[in-house]
Amino acid sequence: MLDQWLPENVSTFGQGVDNLFHAIYWLTLVVFILVIGTLIVFLIKYRHQEGKKADYIEGSTTLEIVWTAATTVIVFVLAMFSYPQWNNIKSPTQFPENPDVVVQVSGKQFNWDMTYPGPDNEFGTDDDLVLENELHVPVNAVVHIRLTSVDVIHSFFVPQLRLKQDALPNRFINVWFEATKAGRYEIPCAELCGFGHSGMLGYLNVHTQADYDAWVQERWP
Amino acid sequence: MHDNEHASHDHEESFIRKYIFSLDHKTIGKQFLIYGLIMFFVGGGLALLFRWQLAYPDQPLPIIGASQQYIDEGEVVTGADRMWERIYESDKEEWLEVSMPSGVITPEFYNMLFTMHATIMVFFVVVPILVGAFGNFLIPLMIGTRDMAFPILNMLSFWLAVLAAIVMVMGFFVPGGHASAGWTGYAPLSSDAQWTGVEWGLNLWAISLLLQGFSSLVGSINYITTIINMRAPGMTFFRMPLVIWSLFIVAILLLLAFPVLSSALALLIFDRLAGTTFFSATAEGGGDPLLWQHLFWFFGHPEVYILILPGMGIASELIPVFSRKPIFGYRSMVYAMIAIAFLGWIVWGHHMFQSGMRSGMGNFFMTTTMLIAVPSAIKTFNWLGTMFRGSIRFTTPMLHGIAFVSMFVIGGLSGIYMANTPVDVYIHDTYFIVAHIHYVVFGGSLFAIFGGIIFWFPKMYGRYMNDALSKIHFWLTFIAFNCTFFPMHILGVGAHMRRIANPTQYEYLQGFEGMNIFITMSAFTLGFAQLILVFNFFWSMYKGKAAEQNPWQVNTLEWEAPTPVPHGNFGQIPTVYRGPYEYSVPGEESDWIPQAEPEHAPATSGD
Amino acid sequence: MAHNNSEVQGRQPLSNARLGILVLLGAETMLFSGLIGTFLVFRVGNVTWPPPSHIGIELPRVVTGINTALLLLSGYTMVQAWRAIQKDRVKQLRNWLLITGALGLLFLGVQGSEWVQLIRNGLTLQSGVYGGIFYVLIGCHAVHVLSAVIWLFIVFGMAMAGRFSATRYVGVDTCTIYWIFVVALWPILYVLVYLS
Ligand code: HEA
Ligand code: HEA
Ligand code: CUA
Ligand SMILES: [Cu+2]
């Protein structure tokens, strides 16, 4: 039910995130129904009735062990399934190598600066291209982003990619994604960064390969 | 010492000594309670202001907005304006004009509102009531002693808290406005005035929290010493009521956690006022912006358990009493609280999953965080076990206890989503977090507080609170609370970010306007319900039905003391013969045996 | 049998005042942990320490080393004072307290003159995190020494007034505990800040 509110997923690792979301959703739903169900049954069944005394029960070691062990097992199983997903998204050693596109994204109050290295693939040279708030990438291609900020902490968030990463001043953090569907997606800033935080907004343009090539051709003829 | 029998009536105290600068733990406890309730209205009022903005972005506020319009444009729109006109005519408050031109909340002001909402609710409402009020009132009474170990420090603790509150509220009236970097005050946004434009507001925020830190320090030294050293004869550690255990553990957490925040605040103040660069990476020779987050959350996560553990303690009193059964698994309840408090120190990184920490650290913090589900499970199932085969009485305090358990479970389960690193990538900094916060602190802590107030009111003021009003308050609050905060899960799943002043700026959030309006209307209902509580509280203080000494037939020692409790608490310090939860003991005539009832004596009834 | 607070308390191994001070030290430890943690973050985060911009600056290791010895000595004399009152030797108590206080003041004096020197050499609060954390961390300790000295002189005054005996010396006791804490903390800071 909750999951129907998720925006469409358009990244390769997004499905893994969604699967975990669903798994936890069902896990917590079952736990919730069991706990609240038991609670309601107890409240009705053991409500005060004239002439009926409560039982004297101090506890049960067996039961304590059972629910301690059960919760521990559930927690560790859940964790085991989550490590690889997390590493896949955030561990630089596990990023797909040889990215098709590398972009530097820099947050500043209150815009995103997108810097393309140009044909020489090096930042800081003359053929760099800086765009404000518009990020262009091809579909089905591995994109690496060097994320940074010039003032305070911002957070690069693309809901449809299931990707979020804070941008820190004076530090470069690498993130990656591979979009699976062409389109124009919003890049809100997700970390409070001052009075313009609300409305700090960029756009991710995912083009088909042909469109992207045309775009590149136009910029660096 | 020879004056065993020193009771209050033999020396009259002046009004000031008795009600203002009182050394009596009960008076100080009540002072903290009223202080917390007043601040609750300040913090809640701020929430209602920004809820308006979220539902009707950039539309003037009702009443206040109209009066601002009047000031700006010189036109009277409604009758209520006259009142505001009188308030403002003599001296147009500059800050109001800047923050709410024509009565519309600006984004700067919005940031100040939620920053102060959270700061006030956490540091000036929930902690003062749970720890300050219940701690002070209950500890000496429930362990059977005459007062705290250091009464003067105790008074100091309260007045420092008052000073902190004054400094905090003053922040609204300085040029540049109040702190606006969130209650978490992330640097470098907070550490340099150029990023927010806030000068003294944020300094006052930090200074006020430092004062609050001193207040907590003094208080926790007092609690720990009192509980270790001053228990009545026979009151062994494992005969202490669970609420005392929870307050004991919380005092240790406060003692050890708050100084870390103080060190961070001191560094912040140096950065802002003395030109150091601890948190600013861009300056030459500069520091580390993540340092603040580590220090803050190393304090902050234990802090959230400070907010919930006394609530768990209160629930552990209410549920056995009104199920007329011993608490299920007393010792495992104690060990579970100790485990929560201990694990609380090694999970702080779960607030920083997206901050750029190494992914290995993420795995570590995910595992430790989810492990907290284990002691929480023990507690939850033990509360259920306590009701099992009980004889449950649905008094209003019990209703609050049940609400506590069920709402805490919802809040705790939503914590599992966030503890899970891949899912947190998506839901971090969305309304899912806001939903979690309020299910644990309102659904958890505040329901426990309400239950505790109604439960101990007869001992505090010698009267009952009006039950009809209490019941109306409970049901209105319970329903409005869920209507307010449950939909926030949905907003979060839809990636609705927190801390944004105007959701309509985002295309993908267009569909959520209706839900935001619904939430705001529920929030106003929720606020209205709290007026009933406060009215009931003060009305019952003078007009409530007189209560007998032990109206709920409870075993613990506070009910041994006469009502109203005299100075010095007990005529004679009671001796404790058994644990606190001996209800429905087989072969006994009555279904309760007070802790101070000598062995093998026939059980007597209440008064 | 009737009980009151003092009777209840009498059964305990530690009096309220002693226990209270020990609890306070828990908080003090965490305060310093926060600052030491900050220091370590900067120390570990920088390959060269002091950072390149501070190459010319030398912290006075030797003088501070001697100063460290002075402070440790004051710990010893403080314990002597404490021993003396346990044996009811009030005069010895006064003498040892006076020596301890003098050592404490001497320590502060040496530190103060070092700071003056360092500031002249260009190491200030504003010179990056190196200067910043140096003055904040060492300064925080200095404030603690100062309050310990003030406390000590209050105790000394009470000793002059003859308020202590072999059975009543809580004031000396608590002050000793606090003094030992402040003294024991210093070598850690010395090694970290001056020698690392
Ligand atoms: C009283 C306060 C309180 C309490 C008790 C908790 C309890 C928990 N919290 Fe929460 N938390 C906050 C207050 C609190 N929190 C606040 C204020 C914030 C936001 C701060 C900010 O950014 O402004 C926050 C944020 C927060 C985050 C950061 C999210 C983000 O910013 O991205 C995370 C992530 O892991 C988290 C996790 C948890 C977990 C796992 C628990 C656990 O302790 C919950 C354990 C309980 C249960 C699990 C339920 C009972 C158990 C069972 C019924 C057994 C069966 C269960 C299973 C098998 C799973 N919390
Ligand atoms: C103990 C903690 C606590 C409590 C009790 C509450 C109570 C409430 N909170 Fe709060 N909240 C937090 C702690 C708490 N909150 C924290 C920690 C944050 C994070 C902040 C951050 O991001 O930095 C937060 C953030 C937060 C947000 C997100 C803001 C954002 O990110 O943009 C919202 C939004 O709806 C919200 C709403 C509410 C509401 C409607 C209540 C209601 O339950 C309040 C009900 C009570 C009243 C309304 C009082 C009654 C008063 C009257 C009826 C008088 C009316 C007076 C006037 C109008 C002056 N809170
Ligand atoms: Cu940039 Cu928020
Ligand atoms: Cu946490």
CSV table of C-alpha atoms in Angstrom, one decimal, chain B residues 37-182:
chain,number,residue,atom,x,y,z
B,37,LEU,CA,3.6,22.6,29.8
B,38,ILE,CA,4.1,26.3,29.1
B,39,MET,CA,6.9,25.6,26.7
B,40,PHE,CA,4.8,22.9,25.1
B,41,PHE,CA,2.4,25.6,24.0
B,42,VAL,CA,5.2,27.7,22.6
B,43,GLY,CA,6.7,24.8,20.7
B,44,GLY,CA,3.3,23.6,19.5
B,45,GLY,CA,2.3,27.1,18.5
B,46,LEU,CA,5.3,27.4,16.3
B,47,ALA,CA,4.4,24.1,14.7
B,48,LEU,CA,0.9,25.4,13.9
B,49,LEU,CA,2.4,28.5,12.3
B,50,PHE,CA,4.6,26.5,9.9
B,51,ARG,CA,1.9,23.9,9.3
B,52,TRP,CA,-0.2,26.8,7.9
B,53,GLN,CA,2.6,27.7,5.5
B,54,LEU,CA,2.9,24.0,4.4
B,55,ALA,CA,-0.8,23.7,3.6
B,56,TYR,CA,-1.3,27.2,2.1
B,57,PRO,CA,2.1,28.2,0.9
B,58,ASP,CA,2.6,32.0,0.7
B,59,GLN,CA,-0.9,32.9,1.8
B,60,PRO,CA,-1.2,35.3,4.8
B,61,LEU,CA,-1.8,33.7,8.1
B,62,PRO,CA,-5.3,34.1,9.6
B,63,ILE,CA,-5.6,36.7,12.3
B,64,ILE,CA,-1.9,37.4,12.6
B,65,GLY,CA,-1.6,37.8,8.9
B,66,ALA,CA,-4.5,40.1,8.7
B,67,SER,CA,-3.0,42.3,11.5
B,68,GLN,CA,0.3,42.4,9.7
B,69,GLN,CA,-1.6,43.5,6.6
B,70,TYR,CA,-3.1,46.2,8.6
B,71,ILE,CA,0.3,47.4,9.8
B,72,ASP,CA,1.7,47.3,6.3
B,73,GLU,CA,-1.2,48.6,4.4
B,74,GLY,CA,-3.3,50.3,7.0
B,75,GLU,CA,-6.5,48.5,6.4
B,76,VAL,CA,-8.6,46.6,9.0
B,77,VAL,CA,-9.8,43.3,7.7
B,78,THR,CA,-11.4,41.5,10.7
B,79,GLY,CA,-12.3,42.3,14.3
B,80,ALA,CA,-9.4,40.4,15.7
B,81,ASP,CA,-7.1,42.9,14.1
B,82,ARG,CA,-8.0,45.5,16.6
B,83,MET,CA,-6.4,43.3,19.3
B,84,TRP,CA,-3.2,42.9,17.3
B,85,GLU,CA,-3.3,46.6,16.4
B,86,ARG,CA,-3.2,47.4,20.1
B,87,ILE,CA,-0.3,45.0,20.6
B,88,TYR,CA,1.7,46.5,17.8
B,89,GLU,CA,0.7,50.1,17.4
B,90,SER,CA,3.1,51.5,19.9
B,91,ASP,CA,6.1,49.8,18.6
B,92,LYS,CA,6.2,48.0,15.3
B,93,GLU,CA,8.3,44.9,15.9
B,94,GLU,CA,10.9,45.0,13.3
B,95,TRP,CA,11.4,41.2,13.2
B,96,LEU,CA,7.8,40.6,12.6
B,97,GLU,CA,7.8,42.8,9.6
B,98,VAL,CA,10.9,41.2,8.2
B,99,SER,CA,9.8,37.6,8.9
B,100,MET,CA,6.2,38.0,8.0
B,101,PRO,CA,5.7,40.8,5.5
B,102,SER,CA,1.9,41.1,5.0
B,103,GLY,CA,1.5,38.1,7.3
B,104,VAL,CA,3.2,35.6,4.9
B,105,ILE,CA,5.9,33.4,6.4
B,106,THR,CA,9.1,34.0,4.5
B,107,PRO,CA,11.4,31.0,3.9
B,108,GLU,CA,13.9,32.4,6.5
B,109,PHE,CA,11.2,32.6,9.1
B,110,TYR,CA,10.0,29.2,8.2
B,111,ASN,CA,13.5,27.8,8.9
B,112,MET,CA,13.5,29.6,12.3
B,113,LEU,CA,10.1,28.2,13.1
B,114,PHE,CA,10.9,24.5,12.7
B,115,THR,CA,14.3,25.0,14.2
B,116,MET,CA,12.8,26.5,17.4
B,117,HIS,CA,9.9,24.1,17.3
B,118,ALA,CA,12.2,21.1,17.6
B,119,THR,CA,14.7,22.7,20.0
B,120,ILE,CA,11.9,23.8,22.3
B,121,MET,CA,10.0,20.5,22.2
B,122,VAL,CA,13.1,18.4,22.8
B,123,PHE,CA,15.1,20.4,25.3
B,124,PHE,CA,12.4,22.5,26.9
B,125,VAL,CA,9.3,20.2,26.9
B,126,VAL,CA,10.0,16.5,26.9
B,127,VAL,CA,13.2,16.4,28.9
B,128,PRO,CA,12.1,18.9,31.5
B,129,ILE,CA,8.8,17.0,32.0
B,130,LEU,CA,10.1,13.5,31.9
B,131,VAL,CA,13.3,14.0,33.7
B,132,GLY,CA,12.8,17.2,35.6
B,133,ALA,CA,9.2,16.8,36.7
B,134,PHE,CA,8.8,13.1,37.1
B,135,GLY,CA,12.4,12.6,38.2
B,136,ASN,CA,12.2,15.1,40.9
B,137,PHE,CA,8.7,14.3,42.1
B,138,LEU,CA,9.1,10.5,42.0
B,139,ILE,CA,12.6,9.5,42.9
B,140,PRO,CA,12.7,10.4,46.6
B,141,LEU,CA,9.1,9.3,47.1
B,142,MET,CA,9.5,6.0,45.3
B,143,ILE,CA,12.8,5.0,46.9
B,144,GLY,CA,11.6,6.1,50.3
B,145,THR,CA,13.7,9.1,51.3
B,146,ARG,CA,12.9,12.6,52.5
B,147,ASP,CA,14.5,14.6,49.7
B,148,MET,CA,17.2,14.7,47.1
B,149,ALA,CA,20.8,14.3,48.1
B,150,PHE,CA,21.6,17.9,47.2
B,151,PRO,CA,18.5,20.1,47.5
B,152,ILE,CA,20.3,23.3,46.7
B,153,LEU,CA,21.7,21.9,43.5
B,154,ASN,CA,18.2,20.8,42.7
B,155,MET,CA,16.8,24.3,42.9
B,156,LEU,CA,19.8,25.5,40.9
B,157,SER,CA,19.0,23.0,38.2
B,158,PHE,CA,15.5,24.4,37.8
B,159,TRP,CA,16.4,28.1,37.8
B,160,LEU,CA,19.2,27.4,35.3
B,161,ALA,CA,16.6,25.8,33.0
B,162,VAL,CA,14.4,28.9,33.4
B,163,LEU,CA,17.3,31.1,32.5
B,164,ALA,CA,18.0,28.9,29.5
B,165,ALA,CA,14.4,29.2,28.4
B,166,ILE,CA,14.5,33.0,28.7
B,167,VAL,CA,17.7,33.2,26.6
B,168,MET,CA,16.2,30.8,24.0
B,169,VAL,CA,13.0,32.8,23.6
B,170,MET,CA,14.9,36.1,23.5
B,171,GLY,CA,16.4,34.8,20.3
B,172,PHE,CA,13.2,35.7,18.4
B,173,PHE,CA,13.6,39.3,19.2
B,174,VAL,CA,17.2,40.1,18.2
B,175,PRO,CA,17.9,41.6,14.8
B,176,GLY,CA,18.5,39.0,12.2
B,177,GLY,CA,16.1,36.6,13.8
B,178,HIS,CA,16.5,33.3,15.5
B,179,ALA,CA,18.6,30.3,14.8
B,180,SER,CA,17.6,28.8,11.5
B,181,ALA,CA,20.0,25.9,10.9
B,182,GLY,CA,17.6,23.2,12.1
